[in-house]
Amino acid sequence: MSEGQGGEVSKTYIYGLMAGMVLTGAANTIVFKAQDEAVVLDKPYNHPFVQAFTMFFGEFLCLIAFQLQKLFSRNWEETQAVAIAEAEQKGLNTNVSKFWLLIPAGCDTLTSSLQLAGLVFVPPSIYQMMRGGVILVTAFLSVVALKRKLYIHHYLGLLLCIIGITLVGLTTVLYAKDDDGGSSEVSPPFCLL
């Protein structure tokens, strides 16, 4: 990690991460939509669950980079000891079963698979905007699970997100066109988004 004086993370590093996330997120959606529109042996390629598997396999490969970093880091054990000491000082439990991670991982797998299934039926731009609904779930869980307090500006932001997502979704439903240019009903898989 790129740290400045006093252990602070540099702004250049943060902006680089932000730009990387936006670019790779957009590229991810474009590639998956291109796969959905591909025709193989005169049949459309509609395999969102295979796409989800390849995405999670790629994320799994990040564990290799993590293990390499751990292996070649000079002060890995010291850093971990300091982090554990700080957690214990705050009264946090540091002896938690790693199997608890199966719950959020399973939810992530399910939602990603359903989102990729929804991408088959809508344009990528609509897909990306509808994915913004994760903000609402994150805010809800931060209040319920983490006992965080949301302030008025948080609720205002959430309200604007709800309005924006609703408008995008309604526009897609109300102005849906079929391949011949006529109006068509939006299929239930649209709700998977």
PDB file of C-alpha atoms in Angstrom:
ATOM      1  CA  MET A   1       0.000   0.000   0.000  1.00  0.00           C
ATOM      2  CA  SER A   2       1.237   3.489  -0.792  1.00  0.00           C
ATOM      3  CA  GLU A   3       1.477   5.371   2.484  1.00  0.00           C
ATOM      4  CA  GLY A   4       2.550   8.915   3.126  1.00  0.00           C
ATOM      5  CA  GLN A   5       3.792  10.437   6.364  1.00  0.00           C
ATOM      6  CA  GLY A   6       2.059   9.252   9.510  1.00  0.00           C
ATOM      7  CA  GLY A   7       0.713   6.080   7.882  1.00  0.00           C
ATOM      8  CA  GLU A   8      -1.855   7.956   5.758  1.00  0.00           C
ATOM      9  CA  VAL A   9      -2.724   6.558   2.352  1.00  0.00           C
ATOM     10  CA  SER A  10      -1.810   8.927  -0.481  1.00  0.00           C
ATOM     11  CA  LYS A  11      -4.568  10.554  -2.517  1.00  0.00           C
ATOM     12  CA  THR A  12      -2.934   9.381  -5.722  1.00  0.00           C
ATOM     13  CA  TYR A  13      -3.247   5.785  -4.554  1.00  0.00           C
ATOM     14  CA  ILE A  14      -6.909   6.254  -3.602  1.00  0.00           C
ATOM     15  CA  TYR A  15      -7.769   7.946  -6.922  1.00  0.00           C
ATOM     16  CA  GLY A  16      -5.895   5.226  -8.784  1.00  0.00           C
ATOM     17  CA  LEU A  17      -7.949   2.556  -7.020  1.00  0.00           C
ATOM     18  CA  MET A  18     -11.173   4.436  -7.771  1.00  0.00           C
ATOM     19  CA  ALA A  19     -10.326   4.789 -11.461  1.00  0.00           C
ATOM     20  CA  GLY A  20      -9.305   1.140 -11.638  1.00  0.00           C
ATOM     21  CA  MET A  21     -12.573   0.011 -10.078  1.00  0.00           C
ATOM     22  CA  VAL A  22     -14.654   2.090 -12.498  1.00  0.00           C
ATOM     23  CA  LEU A  23     -12.713   0.934 -15.552  1.00  0.00           C
ATOM     24  CA  THR A  24     -12.607  -2.752 -14.650  1.00  0.00           C
ATOM     25  CA  GLY A  25     -16.272  -2.720 -13.588  1.00  0.00           C
ATOM     26  CA  ALA A  26     -17.313  -1.222 -16.919  1.00  0.00           C
ATOM     27  CA  ALA A  27     -15.067  -3.608 -18.852  1.00  0.00           C
ATOM     28  CA  ASN A  28     -16.520  -6.536 -16.919  1.00  0.00           C
ATOM     29  CA  THR A  29     -20.079  -5.603 -17.900  1.00  0.00           C
ATOM     30  CA  ILE A  30     -19.141  -4.981 -21.541  1.00  0.00           C
ATOM     31  CA  VAL A  31     -17.381  -8.344 -21.837  1.00  0.00           C
ATOM     32  CA  PHE A  32     -20.255 -10.245 -20.229  1.00  0.00           C
ATOM     33  CA  LYS A  33     -22.815  -8.536 -22.490  1.00  0.00           C
ATOM     34  CA  ALA A  34     -20.673  -9.311 -25.542  1.00  0.00           C
ATOM     35  CA  GLN A  35     -20.631 -12.955 -24.465  1.00  0.00           C
ATOM     36  CA  ASP A  36     -24.412 -12.902 -24.065  1.00  0.00           C
ATOM     37  CA  GLU A  37     -24.826 -11.622 -27.625  1.00  0.00           C
ATOM     38  CA  ALA A  38     -22.413 -14.148 -29.117  1.00  0.00           C
ATOM     39  CA  VAL A  39     -23.797 -16.901 -31.326  1.00  0.00           C
ATOM     40  CA  VAL A  40     -22.046 -20.270 -31.239  1.00  0.00           C
ATOM     41  CA  LEU A  41     -23.078 -22.989 -33.706  1.00  0.00           C
ATOM     42  CA  ASP A  42     -26.240 -21.012 -34.529  1.00  0.00           C
ATOM     43  CA  LYS A  43     -27.260 -20.880 -30.861  1.00  0.00           C
ATOM     44  CA  PRO A  44     -27.060 -17.861 -28.580  1.00  0.00           C
ATOM     45  CA  TYR A  45     -24.577 -18.090 -25.731  1.00  0.00           C
ATOM     46  CA  ASN A  46     -26.766 -17.613 -22.656  1.00  0.00           C
ATOM     47  CA  HIS A  47     -24.809 -19.055 -19.765  1.00  0.00           C
ATOM     48  CA  PRO A  48     -24.818 -16.495 -16.930  1.00  0.00           C
ATOM     49  CA  PHE A  49     -23.930 -19.119 -14.328  1.00  0.00           C
ATOM     50  CA  VAL A  50     -20.785 -20.064 -16.260  1.00  0.00           C
ATOM     51  CA  GLN A  51     -19.945 -16.364 -16.412  1.00  0.00           C
ATOM     52  CA  ALA A  52     -20.416 -16.093 -12.652  1.00  0.00           C
ATOM     53  CA  PHE A  53     -18.205 -19.140 -12.120  1.00  0.00           C
ATOM     54  CA  THR A  54     -15.388 -17.670 -14.224  1.00  0.00           C
ATOM     55  CA  MET A  55     -15.688 -14.359 -12.361  1.00  0.00           C
ATOM     56  CA  PHE A  56     -15.413 -16.082  -8.977  1.00  0.00           C
ATOM     57  CA  PHE A  57     -12.575 -18.268 -10.211  1.00  0.00           C
ATOM     58  CA  GLY A  58     -10.720 -15.077 -11.160  1.00  0.00           C
ATOM     59  CA  GLU A  59     -11.365 -13.694  -7.697  1.00  0.00           C
ATOM     60  CA  PHE A  60     -10.128 -16.956  -6.211  1.00  0.00           C
ATOM     61  CA  LEU A  61      -6.855 -16.481  -8.095  1.00  0.00           C
ATOM     62  CA  CYS A  62      -6.333 -13.312  -6.052  1.00  0.00           C
ATOM     63  CA  LEU A  63      -5.599 -15.624  -3.122  1.00  0.00           C
ATOM     64  CA  ILE A  64      -2.402 -16.611  -4.924  1.00  0.00           C
ATOM     65  CA  ALA A  65      -1.309 -12.956  -5.004  1.00  0.00           C
ATOM     66  CA  PHE A  66      -2.230 -12.651  -1.322  1.00  0.00           C
ATOM     67  CA  GLN A  67      -0.177 -15.710  -0.387  1.00  0.00           C
ATOM     68  CA  LEU A  68       2.789 -14.407  -2.410  1.00  0.00           C
ATOM     69  CA  GLN A  69       2.551 -11.056  -0.655  1.00  0.00           C
ATOM     70  CA  LYS A  70       2.402 -12.844   2.684  1.00  0.00           C
ATOM     71  CA  LEU A  71       5.369 -15.032   1.755  1.00  0.00           C
ATOM     72  CA  PHE A  72       7.630 -12.200   0.608  1.00  0.00           C
ATOM     73  CA  SER A  73       6.572  -9.567   3.147  1.00  0.00           C
ATOM     74  CA  ARG A  74       9.302  -8.756   5.639  1.00  0.00           C
ATOM     75  CA  ASN A  75       7.014  -7.726   8.472  1.00  0.00           C
ATOM     76  CA  TRP A  76       3.855  -9.787   7.851  1.00  0.00           C
ATOM     77  CA  GLU A  77       3.794 -11.471  11.243  1.00  0.00           C
ATOM     78  CA  GLU A  78       4.546  -8.207  13.037  1.00  0.00           C
ATOM     79  CA  THR A  79       1.720  -6.436  11.180  1.00  0.00           C
ATOM     80  CA  GLN A  80      -0.703  -9.233  12.028  1.00  0.00           C
ATOM     81  CA  ALA A  81       0.327  -9.229  15.695  1.00  0.00           C
ATOM     82  CA  VAL A  82      -0.281  -5.478  15.908  1.00  0.00           C
ATOM     83  CA  ALA A  83      -3.704  -5.811  14.218  1.00  0.00           C
ATOM     84  CA  ILE A  84      -4.749  -8.646  16.552  1.00  0.00           C
ATOM     85  CA  ALA A  85      -3.575  -6.694  19.603  1.00  0.00           C
ATOM     86  CA  GLU A  86      -5.591  -3.633  18.505  1.00  0.00           C
ATOM     87  CA  ALA A  87      -8.696  -5.795  17.942  1.00  0.00           C
ATOM     88  CA  GLU A  88      -8.376  -7.432  21.351  1.00  0.00           C
ATOM     89  CA  GLN A  89      -7.868  -4.013  22.945  1.00  0.00           C
ATOM     90  CA  LYS A  90     -11.200  -2.922  21.426  1.00  0.00           C
ATOM     91  CA  GLY A  91     -12.835  -6.038  22.851  1.00  0.00           C
ATOM     92  CA  LEU A  92     -13.328  -7.760  19.491  1.00  0.00           C
ATOM     93  CA  ASN A  93     -13.280 -11.528  19.156  1.00  0.00           C
ATOM     94  CA  THR A  94     -10.221 -12.567  17.147  1.00  0.00           C
ATOM     95  CA  ASN A  95     -10.899 -16.308  17.233  1.00  0.00           C
ATOM     96  CA  VAL A  96     -13.787 -16.556  14.749  1.00  0.00           C
ATOM     97  CA  SER A  97     -14.392 -19.573  12.531  1.00  0.00           C
ATOM     98  CA  LYS A  98     -13.582 -18.918   8.883  1.00  0.00           C
ATOM     99  CA  PHE A  99     -16.691 -20.914   7.939  1.00  0.00           C
ATOM    100  CA  TRP A 100     -18.797 -17.863   8.853  1.00  0.00           C
ATOM    101  CA  LEU A 101     -17.497 -16.382   5.599  1.00  0.00           C
ATOM    102  CA  LEU A 102     -19.548 -18.979   3.704  1.00  0.00           C
ATOM    103  CA  ILE A 103     -22.740 -17.014   4.405  1.00  0.00           C
ATOM    104  CA  PRO A 104     -21.772 -13.740   2.678  1.00  0.00           C
ATOM    105  CA  ALA A 105     -19.844 -15.649   0.010  1.00  0.00           C
ATOM    106  CA  GLY A 106     -22.915 -17.728  -0.793  1.00  0.00           C
ATOM    107  CA  CYS A 107     -25.092 -14.609  -0.946  1.00  0.00           C
ATOM    108  CA  ASP A 108     -22.562 -12.932  -3.242  1.00  0.00           C
ATOM    109  CA  THR A 109     -22.499 -15.969  -5.532  1.00  0.00           C
ATOM    110  CA  LEU A 110     -26.289 -16.072  -5.704  1.00  0.00           C
ATOM    111  CA  THR A 111     -26.737 -12.353  -6.369  1.00  0.00           C
ATOM    112  CA  SER A 112     -23.961 -12.224  -8.960  1.00  0.00           C
ATOM    113  CA  SER A 113     -25.453 -15.194 -10.799  1.00  0.00           C
ATOM    114  CA  LEU A 114     -28.915 -13.619 -10.776  1.00  0.00           C
ATOM    115  CA  GLN A 115     -27.534 -10.271 -11.927  1.00  0.00           C
ATOM    116  CA  LEU A 116     -25.716 -11.900 -14.826  1.00  0.00           C
ATOM    117  CA  ALA A 117     -28.937 -13.712 -15.726  1.00  0.00           C
ATOM    118  CA  GLY A 118     -30.687 -10.325 -15.728  1.00  0.00           C
ATOM    119  CA  LEU A 119     -27.959  -8.864 -17.969  1.00  0.00           C
ATOM    120  CA  VAL A 120     -29.089 -11.253 -20.700  1.00  0.00           C
ATOM    121  CA  PHE A 121     -32.396  -9.351 -20.917  1.00  0.00           C
ATOM    122  CA  VAL A 122     -31.416  -5.679 -20.558  1.00  0.00           C
ATOM    123  CA  PRO A 123     -28.863  -3.254 -22.000  1.00  0.00           C
ATOM    124  CA  PRO A 124     -25.593  -2.937 -20.068  1.00  0.00           C
ATOM    125  CA  SER A 125     -26.274   0.708 -19.194  1.00  0.00           C
ATOM    126  CA  ILE A 126     -29.517  -0.216 -17.425  1.00  0.00           C
ATOM    127  CA  TYR A 127     -27.782  -3.156 -15.753  1.00  0.00           C
ATOM    128  CA  GLN A 128     -25.033  -0.923 -14.332  1.00  0.00           C
ATOM    129  CA  MET A 129     -27.481   1.669 -13.024  1.00  0.00           C
ATOM    130  CA  MET A 130     -29.741  -0.926 -11.433  1.00  0.00           C
ATOM    131  CA  ARG A 131     -26.746  -2.431  -9.658  1.00  0.00           C
ATOM    132  CA  GLY A 132     -26.569   0.816  -7.700  1.00  0.00           C
ATOM    133  CA  GLY A 133     -29.292  -0.655  -5.505  1.00  0.00           C
ATOM    134  CA  VAL A 134     -26.546  -2.369  -3.524  1.00  0.00           C
ATOM    135  CA  ILE A 135     -26.135   0.965  -1.729  1.00  0.00           C
ATOM    136  CA  LEU A 136     -29.525   0.455  -0.089  1.00  0.00           C
ATOM    137  CA  VAL A 137     -28.658  -3.032   1.150  1.00  0.00           C
ATOM    138  CA  THR A 138     -25.296  -1.817   2.419  1.00  0.00           C
ATOM    139  CA  ALA A 139     -26.902   1.052   4.345  1.00  0.00           C
ATOM    140  CA  PHE A 140     -29.512  -1.267   5.846  1.00  0.00           C
ATOM    141  CA  LEU A 141     -26.929  -3.819   6.955  1.00  0.00           C
ATOM    142  CA  SER A 142     -24.617  -1.152   8.367  1.00  0.00           C
ATOM    143  CA  VAL A 143     -27.448   0.002  10.640  1.00  0.00           C
ATOM    144  CA  VAL A 144     -28.723  -3.468  11.577  1.00  0.00           C
ATOM    145  CA  ALA A 145     -25.494  -5.469  11.798  1.00  0.00           C
ATOM    146  CA  LEU A 146     -22.860  -2.845  12.588  1.00  0.00           C
ATOM    147  CA  LYS A 147     -25.097  -0.551  14.678  1.00  0.00           C
ATOM    148  CA  ARG A 148     -23.940   2.511  12.740  1.00  0.00           C
ATOM    149  CA  LYS A 149     -25.947   5.715  12.846  1.00  0.00           C
ATOM    150  CA  LEU A 150     -27.033   7.267   9.562  1.00  0.00           C
ATOM    151  CA  TYR A 151     -27.434  11.027   9.431  1.00  0.00           C
ATOM    152  CA  ILE A 152     -29.822  13.149   7.384  1.00  0.00           C
ATOM    153  CA  HIS A 153     -27.382  13.497   4.482  1.00  0.00           C
ATOM    154  CA  HIS A 154     -27.108   9.699   4.322  1.00  0.00           C
ATOM    155  CA  TYR A 155     -30.880   9.328   4.160  1.00  0.00           C
ATOM    156  CA  LEU A 156     -31.090  12.079   1.536  1.00  0.00           C
ATOM    157  CA  GLY A 157     -28.505  10.258  -0.573  1.00  0.00           C
ATOM    158  CA  LEU A 158     -30.391   6.984  -0.197  1.00  0.00           C
ATOM    159  CA  LEU A 159     -33.634   8.704  -1.201  1.00  0.00           C
ATOM    160  CA  LEU A 160     -31.983  10.115  -4.334  1.00  0.00           C
ATOM    161  CA  CYS A 161     -30.652   6.627  -5.150  1.00  0.00           C
ATOM    162  CA  ILE A 162     -34.108   5.111  -4.735  1.00  0.00           C
ATOM    163  CA  ILE A 163     -35.621   7.769  -6.997  1.00  0.00           C
ATOM    164  CA  GLY A 164     -32.917   7.285  -9.645  1.00  0.00           C
ATOM    165  CA  ILE A 165     -33.107   3.490  -9.623  1.00  0.00           C
ATOM    166  CA  THR A 166     -36.913   3.631  -9.757  1.00  0.00           C
ATOM    167  CA  LEU A 167     -36.871   6.009 -12.727  1.00  0.00           C
ATOM    168  CA  VAL A 168     -34.360   3.864 -14.618  1.00  0.00           C
ATOM    169  CA  GLY A 169     -36.356   0.706 -13.901  1.00  0.00           C
ATOM    170  CA  LEU A 170     -39.674   2.298 -14.862  1.00  0.00           C
ATOM    171  CA  THR A 171     -38.216   3.689 -18.079  1.00  0.00           C
ATOM    172  CA  THR A 172     -37.030   0.227 -19.027  1.00  0.00           C
ATOM    173  CA  VAL A 173     -40.404  -1.327 -18.257  1.00  0.00           C
ATOM    174  CA  LEU A 174     -42.560   1.379 -19.858  1.00  0.00           C
ATOM    175  CA  TYR A 175     -40.511   1.877 -23.015  1.00  0.00           C
ATOM    176  CA  ALA A 176     -39.356  -1.689 -23.669  1.00  0.00           C
ATOM    177  CA  LYS A 177     -39.012  -2.572 -27.362  1.00  0.00           C
ATOM    178  CA  ASP A 178     -38.753  -5.976 -28.928  1.00  0.00           C
ATOM    179  CA  ASP A 179     -36.315  -6.861 -31.715  1.00  0.00           C
ATOM    180  CA  ASP A 180     -38.807  -5.743 -34.399  1.00  0.00           C
ATOM    181  CA  GLY A 181     -39.094  -2.239 -32.936  1.00  0.00           C
ATOM    182  CA  GLY A 182     -42.564  -2.759 -31.449  1.00  0.00           C
ATOM    183  CA  SER A 183     -43.403  -2.613 -27.798  1.00  0.00           C
ATOM    184  CA  SER A 184     -42.938  -5.727 -25.739  1.00  0.00           C
ATOM    185  CA  GLU A 185     -43.589  -6.824 -22.215  1.00  0.00           C
ATOM    186  CA  VAL A 186     -40.594  -6.898 -19.923  1.00  0.00           C
ATOM    187  CA  SER A 187     -39.929 -10.446 -18.890  1.00  0.00           C
ATOM    188  CA  PRO A 188     -39.819 -11.435 -15.214  1.00  0.00           C
ATOM    189  CA  PRO A 189     -36.036 -11.995 -15.354  1.00  0.00           C
ATOM    190  CA  PHE A 190     -35.710  -8.204 -15.466  1.00  0.00           C
ATOM    191  CA  CYS A 191     -36.628  -8.347 -11.790  1.00  0.00           C
ATOM    192  CA  LEU A 192     -33.433 -10.330 -11.143  1.00  0.00           C
ATOM    193  CA  LEU A 193     -31.520  -7.086 -11.368  1.00  0.00           C
TER     194      LEU A 193
END
